[in-house]
Amino acid sequence: MGERLKDKVAIITGAAKGIGFATAKRFAEEGAKVMIADISMEAVKTAAAQIPNAEAFVVNVTDRTSIQIAVDQILERHGQIDILINNAGITQDARLIKMTEAQFDAVIDVNLKGVFNCTQLVVPHMLGKGKGAVVNASSVVGIYGNFGQTNYSATKFGVIGFTKTWARELGAKGIRVNAVCPGFISTEMVKAMPDNILQDIEKRSWLGRLGTPEEMANVYLFLASDEASYVNGVALEASGGISL
């Protein structure tokens, strides 16, 4: 049990599984009070039950009212929000000529507008304290693009734009904003890809394998902690060198 996030209150969206869940677990190990936010009541309760010092909140990042209710409850109970991890995201892949407008809109709403919604509703409370850390989930796809991911790539490029802009706007006010750009990580979302694609990805990584959610959690931990006190506005690629 470490103390790198001792007495910090952290909201993690999309925390019921995958990288979000691993991050919640890691933050709790480092002394944080972890607010697990996700869309399914059953999933958030199950996740929170597995992590000490965790609380469950049903949040749909496309619904500002659900975010506001969670923020109000957290402030009522704890009086502070120190860390926001904008991790929630979805994919609805298709090539440009086959992608439906509904697929495009759904991914933009969750992955881009959702990050805007959560940050806009949480940051005022960080400004009150003059300190905070926001970490946004981008992706290597948000740096290099990817076949069949017009919508997803656009959101992840956009999240880097948010990060660079907010780092300028909020840095002098004591709030650091950074992004993580994971490569291909062994989550349910990635494992659902066809085997031949996964094997190709493993070959392209100079480490010869997919990453683990726990490895990404350590990157989030660094950026959220005071150890990264002079890190602001970066988009940190954590991909095993897949882009080399």
Coordinates of N, CA and C in Angstrom, one line a residue:
M1 N 0.9 -1.2 0.0 CA 0.0 0.0 0.0 C 0.9 1.2 0.0
G2 N 0.8 2.1 -1.1 CA 1.6 3.3 -1.1 C 0.8 4.5 -0.7
E3 N 1.4 5.7 -0.8 CA 0.7 6.9 -0.4 C 0.9 8.0 -1.4
R4 N 1.1 7.6 -2.7 CA 1.3 8.6 -3.7 C 0.1 9.5 -4.0
L5 N -1.1 9.0 -3.6 CA -2.4 9.7 -3.8 C -3.1 9.9 -2.5
K6 N -2.4 9.8 -1.4 CA -3.0 9.9 -0.1 C -4.0 11.0 0.1
D7 N -5.2 10.7 0.5 CA -6.3 11.7 0.8 C -6.8 12.4 -0.4
K8 N -6.4 12.0 -1.6 CA -6.9 12.6 -2.9 C -8.2 11.9 -3.2
V9 N -9.1 12.7 -3.8 CA -10.4 12.2 -4.3 C -10.3 12.2 -5.8
A10 N -10.5 11.0 -6.4 CA -10.4 10.8 -7.8 C -11.6 10.3 -8.5
I11 N -12.1 10.9 -9.5 CA -13.2 10.4 -10.3 C -12.6 9.8 -11.5
I12 N -13.1 8.5 -11.8 CA -12.6 7.8 -13.0 C -13.8 7.4 -13.8
T13 N -14.0 7.9 -15.0 CA -15.1 7.5 -15.8 C -14.8 6.2 -16.5
G14 N -15.8 5.4 -16.9 CA -15.6 4.1 -17.5 C -14.8 3.2 -16.7
A15 N -15.0 3.3 -15.3 CA -14.1 2.6 -14.4 C -14.6 1.2 -14.0
A16 N -15.7 0.7 -14.6 CA -16.2 -0.6 -14.2 C -15.4 -1.8 -14.8
K17 N -14.6 -1.5 -15.8 CA -13.8 -2.6 -16.4 C -12.6 -2.0 -17.2
G18 N -11.8 -2.9 -17.7 CA -10.7 -2.5 -18.5 C -9.7 -1.6 -17.8
I19 N -9.2 -0.7 -18.6 CA -8.1 0.3 -18.1 C -8.7 1.1 -16.9
G20 N -9.9 1.5 -17.0 CA -10.6 2.3 -16.0 C -10.6 1.6 -14.6
F21 N -10.9 0.3 -14.7 CA -11.0 -0.5 -13.4 C -9.6 -0.7 -12.9
A22 N -8.6 -1.0 -13.7 CA -7.3 -1.2 -13.3 C -6.7 0.1 -12.7
T23 N -7.1 1.2 -13.2 CA -6.7 2.5 -12.7 C -7.3 2.8 -11.4
A24 N -8.6 2.5 -11.2 CA -9.2 2.7 -9.9 C -8.6 1.8 -8.9
K25 N -8.3 0.6 -9.2 CA -7.6 -0.3 -8.2 C -6.2 0.2 -7.8
R26 N -5.5 0.7 -8.8 CA -4.1 1.2 -8.6 C -4.2 2.5 -7.7
F27 N -5.1 3.4 -8.0 CA -5.3 4.6 -7.3 C -5.6 4.3 -5.8
A28 N -6.5 3.3 -5.6 CA -6.9 3.0 -4.2 C -5.7 2.4 -3.4
E29 N -4.8 1.7 -4.1 CA -3.6 1.1 -3.5 C -2.7 2.2 -3.1
E30 N -2.8 3.4 -3.8 CA -1.9 4.5 -3.4 C -2.6 5.5 -2.5
G31 N -3.7 5.1 -1.9 CA -4.3 6.0 -0.9 C -5.5 6.9 -1.3
A32 N -5.9 6.8 -2.6 CA -6.9 7.7 -3.1 C -8.3 7.2 -2.7
K33 N -9.2 8.1 -2.5 CA -10.6 7.7 -2.4 C -11.1 7.7 -3.9
V34 N -11.6 6.6 -4.3 CA -11.9 6.4 -5.8 C -13.4 6.4 -6.0
M35 N -13.8 7.3 -6.9 CA -15.2 7.4 -7.3 C -15.3 6.7 -8.7
I36 N -15.9 5.5 -8.7 CA -16.1 4.7 -9.9 C -17.3 5.2 -10.6
A37 N -17.1 5.7 -11.8 CA -18.3 6.2 -12.6 C -18.4 5.4 -13.9
D38 N -19.6 4.9 -14.1 CA -19.8 4.1 -15.3 C -21.3 4.1 -15.5
I39 N -21.7 3.6 -16.7 CA -23.1 3.7 -17.1 C -24.1 2.7 -16.5
S40 N -23.5 1.5 -16.1 CA -24.3 0.4 -15.6 C -24.3 0.4 -14.1
M41 N -25.4 0.4 -13.4 CA -25.6 0.3 -12.0 C -24.9 -0.9 -11.5
E42 N -25.3 -2.1 -12.1 CA -24.7 -3.4 -11.7 C -23.2 -3.4 -11.8
A43 N -22.7 -2.9 -12.9 CA -21.3 -2.9 -13.1 C -20.5 -2.1 -12.2
V44 N -21.0 -0.9 -11.9 CA -20.2 0.0 -10.9 C -20.3 -0.5 -9.5
K45 N -21.4 -1.1 -9.1 CA -21.5 -1.7 -7.8 C -20.5 -2.9 -7.7
T46 N -20.5 -3.7 -8.7 CA -19.6 -4.9 -8.7 C -18.1 -4.4 -8.6
A47 N -17.8 -3.4 -9.4 CA -16.4 -2.9 -9.4 C -16.0 -2.3 -8.1
A48 N -16.9 -1.5 -7.5 CA -16.6 -0.8 -6.3 C -16.4 -1.8 -5.1
A49 N -17.2 -2.9 -5.2 CA -17.1 -3.9 -4.1 C -15.7 -4.6 -4.1
Q50 N -15.0 -4.5 -5.2 CA -13.7 -5.2 -5.3 C -12.5 -4.3 -4.9
I51 N -12.8 -3.0 -4.6 CA -11.8 -2.0 -4.4 C -12.0 -1.3 -3.0
P52 N -11.0 -1.3 -2.1 CA -11.2 -0.6 -0.9 C -11.3 0.9 -1.1
N53 N -12.1 1.6 -0.3 CA -12.2 3.0 -0.4 C -12.8 3.5 -1.8
A54 N -13.6 2.6 -2.4 CA -14.2 3.0 -3.7 C -15.7 3.2 -3.5
E55 N -16.3 4.1 -4.2 CA -17.7 4.4 -4.2 C -18.2 4.4 -5.7
A56 N -19.5 3.9 -5.8 CA -20.0 3.7 -7.1 C -21.0 4.8 -7.5
F57 N -20.9 5.3 -8.7 CA -21.7 6.3 -9.3 C -22.2 5.9 -10.7
V58 N -23.5 6.0 -10.9 CA -24.0 5.7 -12.3 C -23.9 7.0 -13.0
V59 N -23.1 7.1 -14.0 CA -22.8 8.3 -14.8 C -22.8 7.9 -16.3
N60 N -23.6 8.7 -17.1 CA -23.6 8.6 -18.5 C -22.9 9.9 -19.0
V61 N -21.7 9.8 -19.5 CA -21.0 11.0 -19.8 C -21.6 11.9 -20.9
T62 N -22.6 11.4 -21.6 CA -23.4 12.2 -22.6 C -24.5 12.9 -21.9
D63 N -24.8 12.6 -20.6 CA -25.9 13.2 -19.9 C -25.4 14.1 -18.8
R64 N -25.4 15.4 -19.0 CA -24.8 16.3 -18.1 C -25.4 16.3 -16.7
T65 N -26.7 16.0 -16.7 CA -27.4 15.9 -15.4 C -26.9 14.8 -14.5
S66 N -26.6 13.6 -15.2 CA -26.1 12.5 -14.4 C -24.7 12.8 -13.9
I67 N -23.9 13.5 -14.6 CA -22.6 13.9 -14.2 C -22.7 14.9 -13.0
Q68 N -23.6 15.9 -13.1 CA -23.7 16.9 -12.1 C -24.2 16.3 -10.8
I69 N -25.1 15.3 -10.9 CA -25.6 14.6 -9.6 C -24.4 14.0 -8.9
A70 N -23.6 13.2 -9.7 CA -22.4 12.6 -9.1 C -21.5 13.6 -8.5
V71 N -21.2 14.6 -9.2 CA -20.2 15.7 -8.7 C -20.8 16.3 -7.4
D72 N -22.1 16.6 -7.3 CA -22.7 17.1 -6.1 C -22.6 16.2 -5.0
Q73 N -22.9 14.9 -5.2 CA -22.8 13.9 -4.1 C -21.4 13.7 -3.6
I74 N -20.4 13.7 -4.5 CA -19.0 13.6 -4.1 C -18.5 14.8 -3.3
L75 N -18.9 16.0 -3.7 CA -18.5 17.2 -3.0 C -19.2 17.2 -1.6
E76 N -20.5 16.7 -1.5 CA -21.2 16.7 -0.3 C -20.5 15.7 0.7
R77 N -20.0 14.6 0.2 CA -19.4 13.6 1.1 C -18.0 13.9 1.4
H78 N -17.2 14.4 0.4 CA -15.8 14.6 0.6 C -15.3 16.0 0.6
G79 N -16.1 16.9 0.0 CA -15.7 18.3 0.0 C -14.6 18.7 -1.0
Q80 N -14.2 17.7 -1.8 CA -13.1 18.0 -2.8 C -13.1 17.0 -3.9
I81 N -12.6 17.5 -5.0 CA -12.3 16.6 -6.2 C -10.9 17.0 -6.6
D82 N -9.9 16.1 -6.5 CA -8.5 16.4 -6.8 C -8.1 15.9 -8.2
I83 N -8.7 14.8 -8.7 CA -8.2 14.1 -9.9 C -9.5 13.8 -10.7
L84 N -9.4 14.0 -12.0 CA -10.4 13.6 -13.0 C -9.7 12.8 -14.0
I85 N -10.1 11.5 -14.2 CA -9.6 10.6 -15.2 C -10.7 10.4 -16.2
N86 N -10.6 11.1 -17.4 CA -11.6 10.9 -18.5 C -11.3 9.7 -19.3
N87 N -11.8 8.6 -18.8 CA -11.4 7.3 -19.4 C -12.5 6.7 -20.3
A88 N -13.8 7.0 -20.0 CA -14.9 6.4 -20.7 C -14.8 6.5 -22.2
G89 N -15.0 5.5 -22.9 CA -15.0 5.5 -24.4 C -15.6 4.3 -25.0
I90 N -16.0 4.4 -26.3 CA -16.6 3.3 -27.0 C -16.0 3.3 -28.4
T91 N -16.2 2.2 -29.1 CA -15.9 2.1 -30.5 C -17.2 1.6 -31.3
Q92 N -17.3 2.1 -32.5 CA -18.3 1.6 -33.4 C -17.6 1.7 -34.8
D93 N -16.8 0.7 -35.1 CA -15.9 0.8 -36.3 C -16.6 0.4 -37.6
A94 N -16.2 1.2 -38.6 CA -16.6 0.9 -40.0 C -15.8 1.7 -40.9
R95 N -15.6 1.2 -42.1 CA -14.9 2.1 -43.1 C -15.7 3.3 -43.5
L96 N -15.1 4.4 -43.9 CA -15.8 5.6 -44.2 C -17.0 5.4 -45.0
I97 N -16.9 4.6 -46.1 CA -18.0 4.5 -47.0 C -19.2 3.7 -46.4
K98 N -18.9 2.9 -45.3 CA -19.9 2.1 -44.7 C -20.5 2.7 -43.4
M99 N -19.7 3.6 -42.8 CA -20.1 4.1 -41.5 C -21.4 4.9 -41.5
T100 N -22.3 4.5 -40.6 CA -23.6 5.2 -40.5 C -23.4 6.5 -39.7
E101 N -24.4 7.4 -39.9 CA -24.3 8.6 -39.1 C -24.5 8.4 -37.7
A102 N -25.3 7.3 -37.3 CA -25.6 7.0 -35.9 C -24.3 6.5 -35.3
Q103 N -23.5 5.7 -36.0 CA -22.2 5.2 -35.5 C -21.3 6.4 -35.2
F104 N -21.2 7.3 -36.2 CA -20.4 8.5 -36.0 C -20.8 9.3 -34.8
D105 N -22.1 9.6 -34.7 CA -22.6 10.4 -33.7 C -22.4 9.8 -32.3
A106 N -22.6 8.5 -32.2 CA -22.5 7.8 -30.9 C -21.1 8.0 -30.3
V107 N -20.1 7.7 -31.2 CA -18.7 7.8 -30.7 C -18.3 9.2 -30.4
I108 N -18.7 10.2 -31.2 CA -18.4 11.6 -30.9 C -19.0 12.0 -29.6
D109 N -20.2 11.6 -29.4 CA -20.9 12.0 -28.1 C -20.2 11.5 -26.9
V110 N -19.8 10.2 -26.9 CA -19.2 9.6 -25.7 C -17.7 10.1 -25.6
N111 N -16.9 9.9 -26.6 CA -15.5 10.0 -26.5 C -15.0 11.5 -26.6
L112 N -15.8 12.3 -27.2 CA -15.3 13.7 -27.3 C -16.2 14.6 -26.4
K113 N -17.5 14.7 -26.7 CA -18.4 15.5 -25.9 C -18.4 15.1 -24.5
G114 N -18.3 13.8 -24.2 CA -18.3 13.3 -22.9 C -17.2 13.8 -22.1
V115 N -16.0 13.9 -22.7 CA -14.8 14.4 -22.0 C -15.0 15.9 -21.7
F116 N -15.6 16.6 -22.7 CA -15.9 18.1 -22.5 C -16.9 18.2 -21.3
N117 N -17.9 17.4 -21.3 CA -19.0 17.5 -20.3 C -18.4 17.3 -18.9
C118 N -17.7 16.2 -18.7 CA -17.1 15.9 -17.4 C -16.1 17.0 -16.9
T119 N -15.3 17.4 -17.8 CA -14.2 18.4 -17.4 C -14.8 19.7 -17.1
Q120 N -15.8 20.1 -17.9 CA -16.4 21.4 -17.6 C -17.2 21.4 -16.3
L121 N -17.7 20.3 -15.9 CA -18.5 20.3 -14.6 C -17.6 20.0 -13.4
V122 N -16.4 19.5 -13.6 CA -15.5 19.1 -12.5 C -14.5 20.3 -12.2
V123 N -14.0 20.9 -13.2 CA -12.9 21.8 -13.1 C -13.2 23.0 -12.2
P124 N -14.4 23.6 -12.2 CA -14.7 24.7 -11.3 C -14.4 24.4 -9.8
H125 N -14.5 23.2 -9.4 CA -14.3 22.8 -8.0 C -12.8 22.7 -7.8
M126 N -12.0 22.3 -8.8 CA -10.6 22.3 -8.7 C -10.0 23.8 -8.6
L127 N -10.6 24.6 -9.4 CA -10.2 26.0 -9.4 C -10.4 26.7 -8.1
G128 N -11.4 26.3 -7.3 CA -11.7 26.8 -6.0 C -10.5 26.4 -5.0
K129 N -9.9 25.3 -5.3 CA -8.8 24.9 -4.4 C -7.4 25.3 -5.0
G130 N -7.4 25.7 -6.3 CA -6.2 26.1 -6.9 C -5.2 25.0 -7.2
K131 N -5.8 23.7 -7.3 CA -4.9 22.6 -7.5 C -5.8 21.5 -8.1
G132 N -5.2 20.7 -9.0 CA -6.0 19.5 -9.6 C -5.2 18.9 -10.7
A133 N -5.6 17.7 -11.1 CA -5.0 17.0 -12.2 C -6.1 16.4 -13.1
V134 N -6.1 16.6 -14.3 CA -7.0 16.0 -15.3 C -6.2 15.2 -16.2
V135 N -6.6 13.9 -16.4 CA -5.9 13.0 -17.4 C -7.0 12.5 -18.4
N136 N -6.8 12.7 -19.6 CA -7.7 12.3 -20.7 C -7.2 11.1 -21.4
A137 N -8.1 10.2 -21.8 CA -7.7 9.0 -22.5 C -7.8 9.4 -24.0
S138 N -6.6 9.5 -24.6 CA -6.5 9.5 -26.1 C -6.1 8.1 -26.5
S139 N -5.3 8.0 -27.5 CA -4.9 6.7 -28.1 C -3.8 6.9 -29.1
V140 N -3.1 5.9 -29.4 CA -2.2 6.0 -30.6 C -2.9 6.3 -31.9
V141 N -4.2 5.8 -31.9 CA -5.1 6.1 -33.0 C -5.3 7.6 -33.1
G142 N -5.2 8.3 -32.0 CA -5.3 9.8 -32.0 C -4.1 10.5 -32.4
I143 N -3.0 9.7 -32.8 CA -1.8 10.3 -33.3 C -1.6 9.9 -34.7
Y144 N -1.9 8.7 -35.0 CA -1.6 8.1 -36.4 C -2.8 7.7 -37.2
G145 N -4.0 7.8 -36.6 CA -5.2 7.3 -37.3 C -5.2 5.8 -37.4
N146 N -6.3 5.2 -37.9 CA -6.4 3.8 -38.0 C -7.5 3.4 -39.0
F147 N -7.3 2.4 -39.8 CA -8.2 1.9 -40.8 C -9.5 1.5 -40.1
G148 N -10.6 2.0 -40.6 CA -12.0 1.6 -40.1 C -12.4 2.4 -38.8
Q149 N -11.6 3.4 -38.5 CA -11.9 4.1 -37.2 C -12.0 5.7 -37.4
T150 N -12.7 6.1 -38.5 CA -12.9 7.5 -38.7 C -13.4 8.2 -37.5
N151 N -14.5 7.7 -36.9 CA -15.1 8.3 -35.7 C -14.2 8.3 -34.5
Y152 N -13.7 7.1 -34.2 CA -12.8 6.9 -33.0 C -11.5 7.8 -33.1
S153 N -10.9 7.7 -34.3 CA -9.7 8.5 -34.5 C -9.9 10.0 -34.3
A154 N -11.0 10.4 -34.9 CA -11.4 11.9 -34.8 C -11.5 12.3 -33.3
T155 N -12.2 11.4 -32.5 CA -12.4 11.8 -31.1 C -11.0 11.8 -30.4
K156 N -10.2 10.9 -30.7 CA -8.9 10.7 -29.9 C -7.9 11.8 -30.3
F157 N -7.9 12.2 -31.6 CA -7.2 13.5 -32.0 C -7.8 14.7 -31.3
G158 N -9.1 14.7 -31.2 CA -9.8 15.8 -30.6 C -9.4 16.0 -29.1
V159 N -9.3 14.8 -28.4 CA -9.0 14.8 -27.0 C -7.6 15.4 -26.8
I160 N -6.7 15.2 -27.7 CA -5.4 15.8 -27.6 C -5.5 17.3 -27.8
G161 N -6.4 17.8 -28.6 CA -6.7 19.2 -28.8 C -7.2 19.8 -27.5
F162 N -8.1 19.1 -26.9 CA -8.7 19.5 -25.6 C -7.5 19.7 -24.6
T163 N -6.7 18.6 -24.5 CA -5.6 18.6 -23.5 C -4.6 19.8 -23.7
K164 N -4.2 20.0 -24.9 CA -3.3 21.1 -25.2 C -3.9 22.5 -24.8
T165 N -5.2 22.6 -25.1 CA -5.9 23.9 -24.9 C -6.1 24.1 -23.4
W166 N -6.6 23.1 -22.7 CA -6.9 23.2 -21.3 C -5.6 23.4 -20.5
A167 N -4.5 22.8 -20.9 CA -3.2 22.9 -20.2 C -2.8 24.4 -20.2
R168 N -3.1 25.1 -21.4 CA -2.8 26.5 -21.4 C -3.7 27.3 -20.6
E169 N -5.0 27.0 -20.6 CA -6.0 27.8 -19.9 C -5.9 27.6 -18.4
L170 N -5.6 26.4 -17.9 CA -5.7 26.0 -16.5 C -4.4 25.9 -15.8
G171 N -3.3 25.8 -16.5 CA -2.0 25.5 -15.9 C -1.6 26.6 -14.8
A172 N -1.8 27.8 -15.2 CA -1.4 28.9 -14.3 C -2.3 29.0 -13.0
K173 N -3.4 28.3 -13.1 CA -4.4 28.2 -12.0 C -4.2 27.0 -11.1
G174 N -3.1 26.2 -11.4 CA -2.7 25.1 -10.6 C -3.3 23.8 -11.0
I175 N -3.9 23.7 -12.2 CA -4.5 22.5 -12.7 C -3.7 22.0 -13.9
R176 N -3.2 20.8 -13.8 CA -2.4 20.2 -14.9 C -3.4 19.3 -15.7
V177 N -3.2 19.4 -17.0 CA -4.1 18.6 -17.9 C -3.1 17.8 -18.9
N178 N -3.2 16.5 -18.9 CA -2.4 15.7 -19.7 C -3.3 14.6 -20.4
A179 N -2.7 13.9 -21.4 CA -3.4 12.8 -22.0 C -2.5 11.6 -22.1
V180 N -3.1 10.4 -22.0 CA -2.4 9.2 -22.3 C -2.9 8.6 -23.6
C181 N -1.9 8.1 -24.4 CA -2.2 7.5 -25.7 C -1.8 6.1 -25.7
P182 N -2.7 5.2 -25.1 CA -2.4 3.8 -25.1 C -2.3 3.2 -26.5
G183 N -1.5 2.2 -26.6 CA -1.5 1.4 -27.8 C -2.6 0.3 -27.7
F184 N -2.3 -0.9 -28.1 CA -3.3 -1.9 -28.1 C -3.2 -2.7 -26.8
I185 N -4.2 -2.6 -25.9 CA -4.1 -3.1 -24.6 C -5.1 -4.3 -24.5
S186 N -4.8 -5.3 -23.7 CA -5.6 -6.5 -23.7 C -6.9 -6.3 -22.8
T187 N -7.8 -5.5 -23.3 CA -9.1 -5.3 -22.7 C -10.1 -6.0 -23.5
E188 N -11.4 -6.1 -23.0 CA -12.5 -6.8 -23.7 C -12.6 -6.1 -25.1
M189 N -12.5 -4.8 -25.2 CA -12.8 -4.1 -26.4 C -11.7 -4.5 -27.5
V190 N -10.5 -4.6 -27.1 CA -9.4 -5.0 -28.0 C -9.5 -6.5 -28.3
K191 N -9.8 -7.3 -27.3 CA -9.8 -8.8 -27.5 C -10.9 -9.2 -28.5
A192 N -11.9 -8.3 -28.7 CA -13.0 -8.6 -29.6 C -12.6 -8.5 -31.0
M193 N -11.4 -7.9 -31.3 CA -10.9 -7.8 -32.7 C -10.5 -9.2 -33.2
P194 N -10.5 -9.4 -34.5 CA -10.2 -10.7 -35.1 C -8.8 -11.1 -34.8
D195 N -8.6 -12.4 -34.6 CA -7.3 -13.0 -34.2 C -6.1 -12.5 -35.1
N196 N -6.4 -12.5 -36.4 CA -5.3 -12.2 -37.4 C -4.8 -10.7 -37.2
I197 N -5.8 -9.8 -36.8 CA -5.4 -8.4 -36.6 C -4.6 -8.3 -35.3
L198 N -5.0 -9.1 -34.3 CA -4.3 -9.1 -33.0 C -2.9 -9.6 -33.1
Q199 N -2.7 -10.6 -33.9 CA -1.4 -11.2 -34.2 C -0.5 -10.2 -34.9
D200 N -1.1 -9.5 -35.8 CA -0.4 -8.5 -36.6 C 0.1 -7.3 -35.7
I201 N -0.8 -6.9 -34.7 CA -0.5 -5.9 -33.7 C 0.7 -6.3 -32.9
E202 N 0.6 -7.6 -32.4 CA 1.7 -8.1 -31.5 C 3.1 -8.1 -32.3
K203 N 3.0 -8.4 -33.6 CA 4.3 -8.4 -34.4 C 4.8 -7.0 -34.5
R204 N 3.9 -6.0 -34.6 CA 4.3 -4.6 -34.9 C 4.8 -3.9 -33.6
S205 N 4.4 -4.5 -32.4 CA 5.0 -3.9 -31.2 C 6.4 -4.4 -31.0
W206 N 7.3 -3.5 -30.6 CA 8.7 -3.9 -30.4 C 8.9 -4.7 -29.1
L207 N 7.8 -4.7 -28.3 CA 7.9 -5.6 -27.1 C 7.2 -7.0 -27.4
G208 N 6.6 -7.1 -28.6 CA 6.1 -8.4 -29.0 C 4.8 -8.8 -28.4
R209 N 4.1 -7.9 -27.8 CA 2.8 -8.3 -27.1 C 1.9 -7.1 -27.0
L210 N 0.7 -7.4 -26.6 CA -0.3 -6.3 -26.2 C 0.1 -5.8 -24.8
G211 N -0.3 -4.6 -24.5 CA -0.1 -4.1 -23.2 C -1.2 -4.6 -22.2
T212 N -1.0 -4.4 -20.9 CA -2.0 -4.8 -19.9 C -2.6 -3.5 -19.3
P213 N -3.9 -3.7 -18.9 CA -4.5 -2.5 -18.2 C -3.7 -2.0 -17.0
E214 N -3.1 -2.9 -16.3 CA -2.3 -2.5 -15.2 C -1.1 -1.6 -15.6
E215 N -0.5 -1.9 -16.7 CA 0.6 -1.0 -17.2 C 0.1 0.4 -17.6
M216 N -1.1 0.5 -18.1 CA -1.7 1.8 -18.4 C -2.1 2.5 -17.1
A217 N -2.5 1.8 -16.1 CA -2.9 2.4 -14.8 C -1.7 3.1 -14.2
N218 N -0.5 2.5 -14.3 CA 0.7 3.1 -13.8 C 1.0 4.4 -14.5
V219 N 0.7 4.5 -15.8 CA 0.9 5.8 -16.5 C -0.1 6.9 -16.0
Y220 N -1.3 6.5 -15.8 CA -2.3 7.4 -15.3 C -1.9 7.8 -13.9
L221 N -1.4 6.9 -13.1 CA -1.0 7.2 -11.7 C 0.1 8.3 -11.7
F222 N 1.1 8.1 -12.6 CA 2.2 9.1 -12.6 C 1.7 10.5 -12.9
L223 N 0.8 10.6 -14.0 CA 0.4 11.9 -14.5 C -0.6 12.5 -13.4
A224 N -1.3 11.7 -12.7 CA -2.3 12.2 -11.7 C -1.6 12.6 -10.4
S225 N -0.4 12.1 -10.2 CA 0.3 12.3 -8.9 C 1.2 13.5 -8.9
D226 N 1.6 14.0 -7.7 CA 2.4 15.1 -7.6 C 3.8 14.9 -8.1
E227 N 4.2 13.6 -8.4 CA 5.4 13.3 -9.1 C 5.5 14.0 -10.4
A228 N 4.4 14.2 -11.1 CA 4.3 14.8 -12.4 C 4.0 16.3 -12.3
S229 N 4.4 17.0 -11.2 CA 4.0 18.3 -10.9 C 4.4 19.4 -11.9
Y230 N 5.4 19.0 -12.8 CA 5.8 19.9 -13.8 C 5.5 19.4 -15.2
V231 N 4.6 18.4 -15.3 CA 4.2 17.8 -16.6 C 2.8 18.4 -16.9
N232 N 2.7 19.1 -18.0 CA 1.4 19.7 -18.3 C 1.3 19.8 -19.8
G233 N 0.2 19.3 -20.4 CA -0.1 19.5 -21.8 C 0.5 18.4 -22.7
V234 N 0.9 17.3 -22.1 CA 1.6 16.2 -22.9 C 0.5 15.2 -23.3
A235 N 0.8 14.5 -24.4 CA 0.1 13.4 -24.9 C 1.1 12.2 -24.9
L236 N 1.1 11.4 -23.8 CA 2.1 10.4 -23.5 C 1.7 9.1 -24.2
E237 N 2.5 8.7 -25.2 CA 2.3 7.5 -25.9 C 2.8 6.3 -25.0
A238 N 1.9 5.3 -24.8 CA 2.3 4.1 -24.0 C 1.8 2.9 -24.8
S239 N 2.7 2.6 -25.8 CA 2.2 1.6 -26.8 C 3.2 0.5 -27.1
G240 N 4.3 0.4 -26.3 CA 5.3 -0.6 -26.5 C 6.1 -0.3 -27.8
G241 N 6.0 1.0 -28.2 CA 6.8 1.4 -29.4 C 6.2 1.0 -30.7
I242 N 4.9 0.8 -30.8 CA 4.2 0.3 -32.0 C 4.4 1.3 -33.2
S243 N 4.6 2.6 -32.8 CA 4.7 3.6 -33.9 C 6.1 3.7 -34.5
L244 N 7.1 3.0 -33.9 CA 8.5 3.1 -34.4 C 8.7 2.4 -35.7

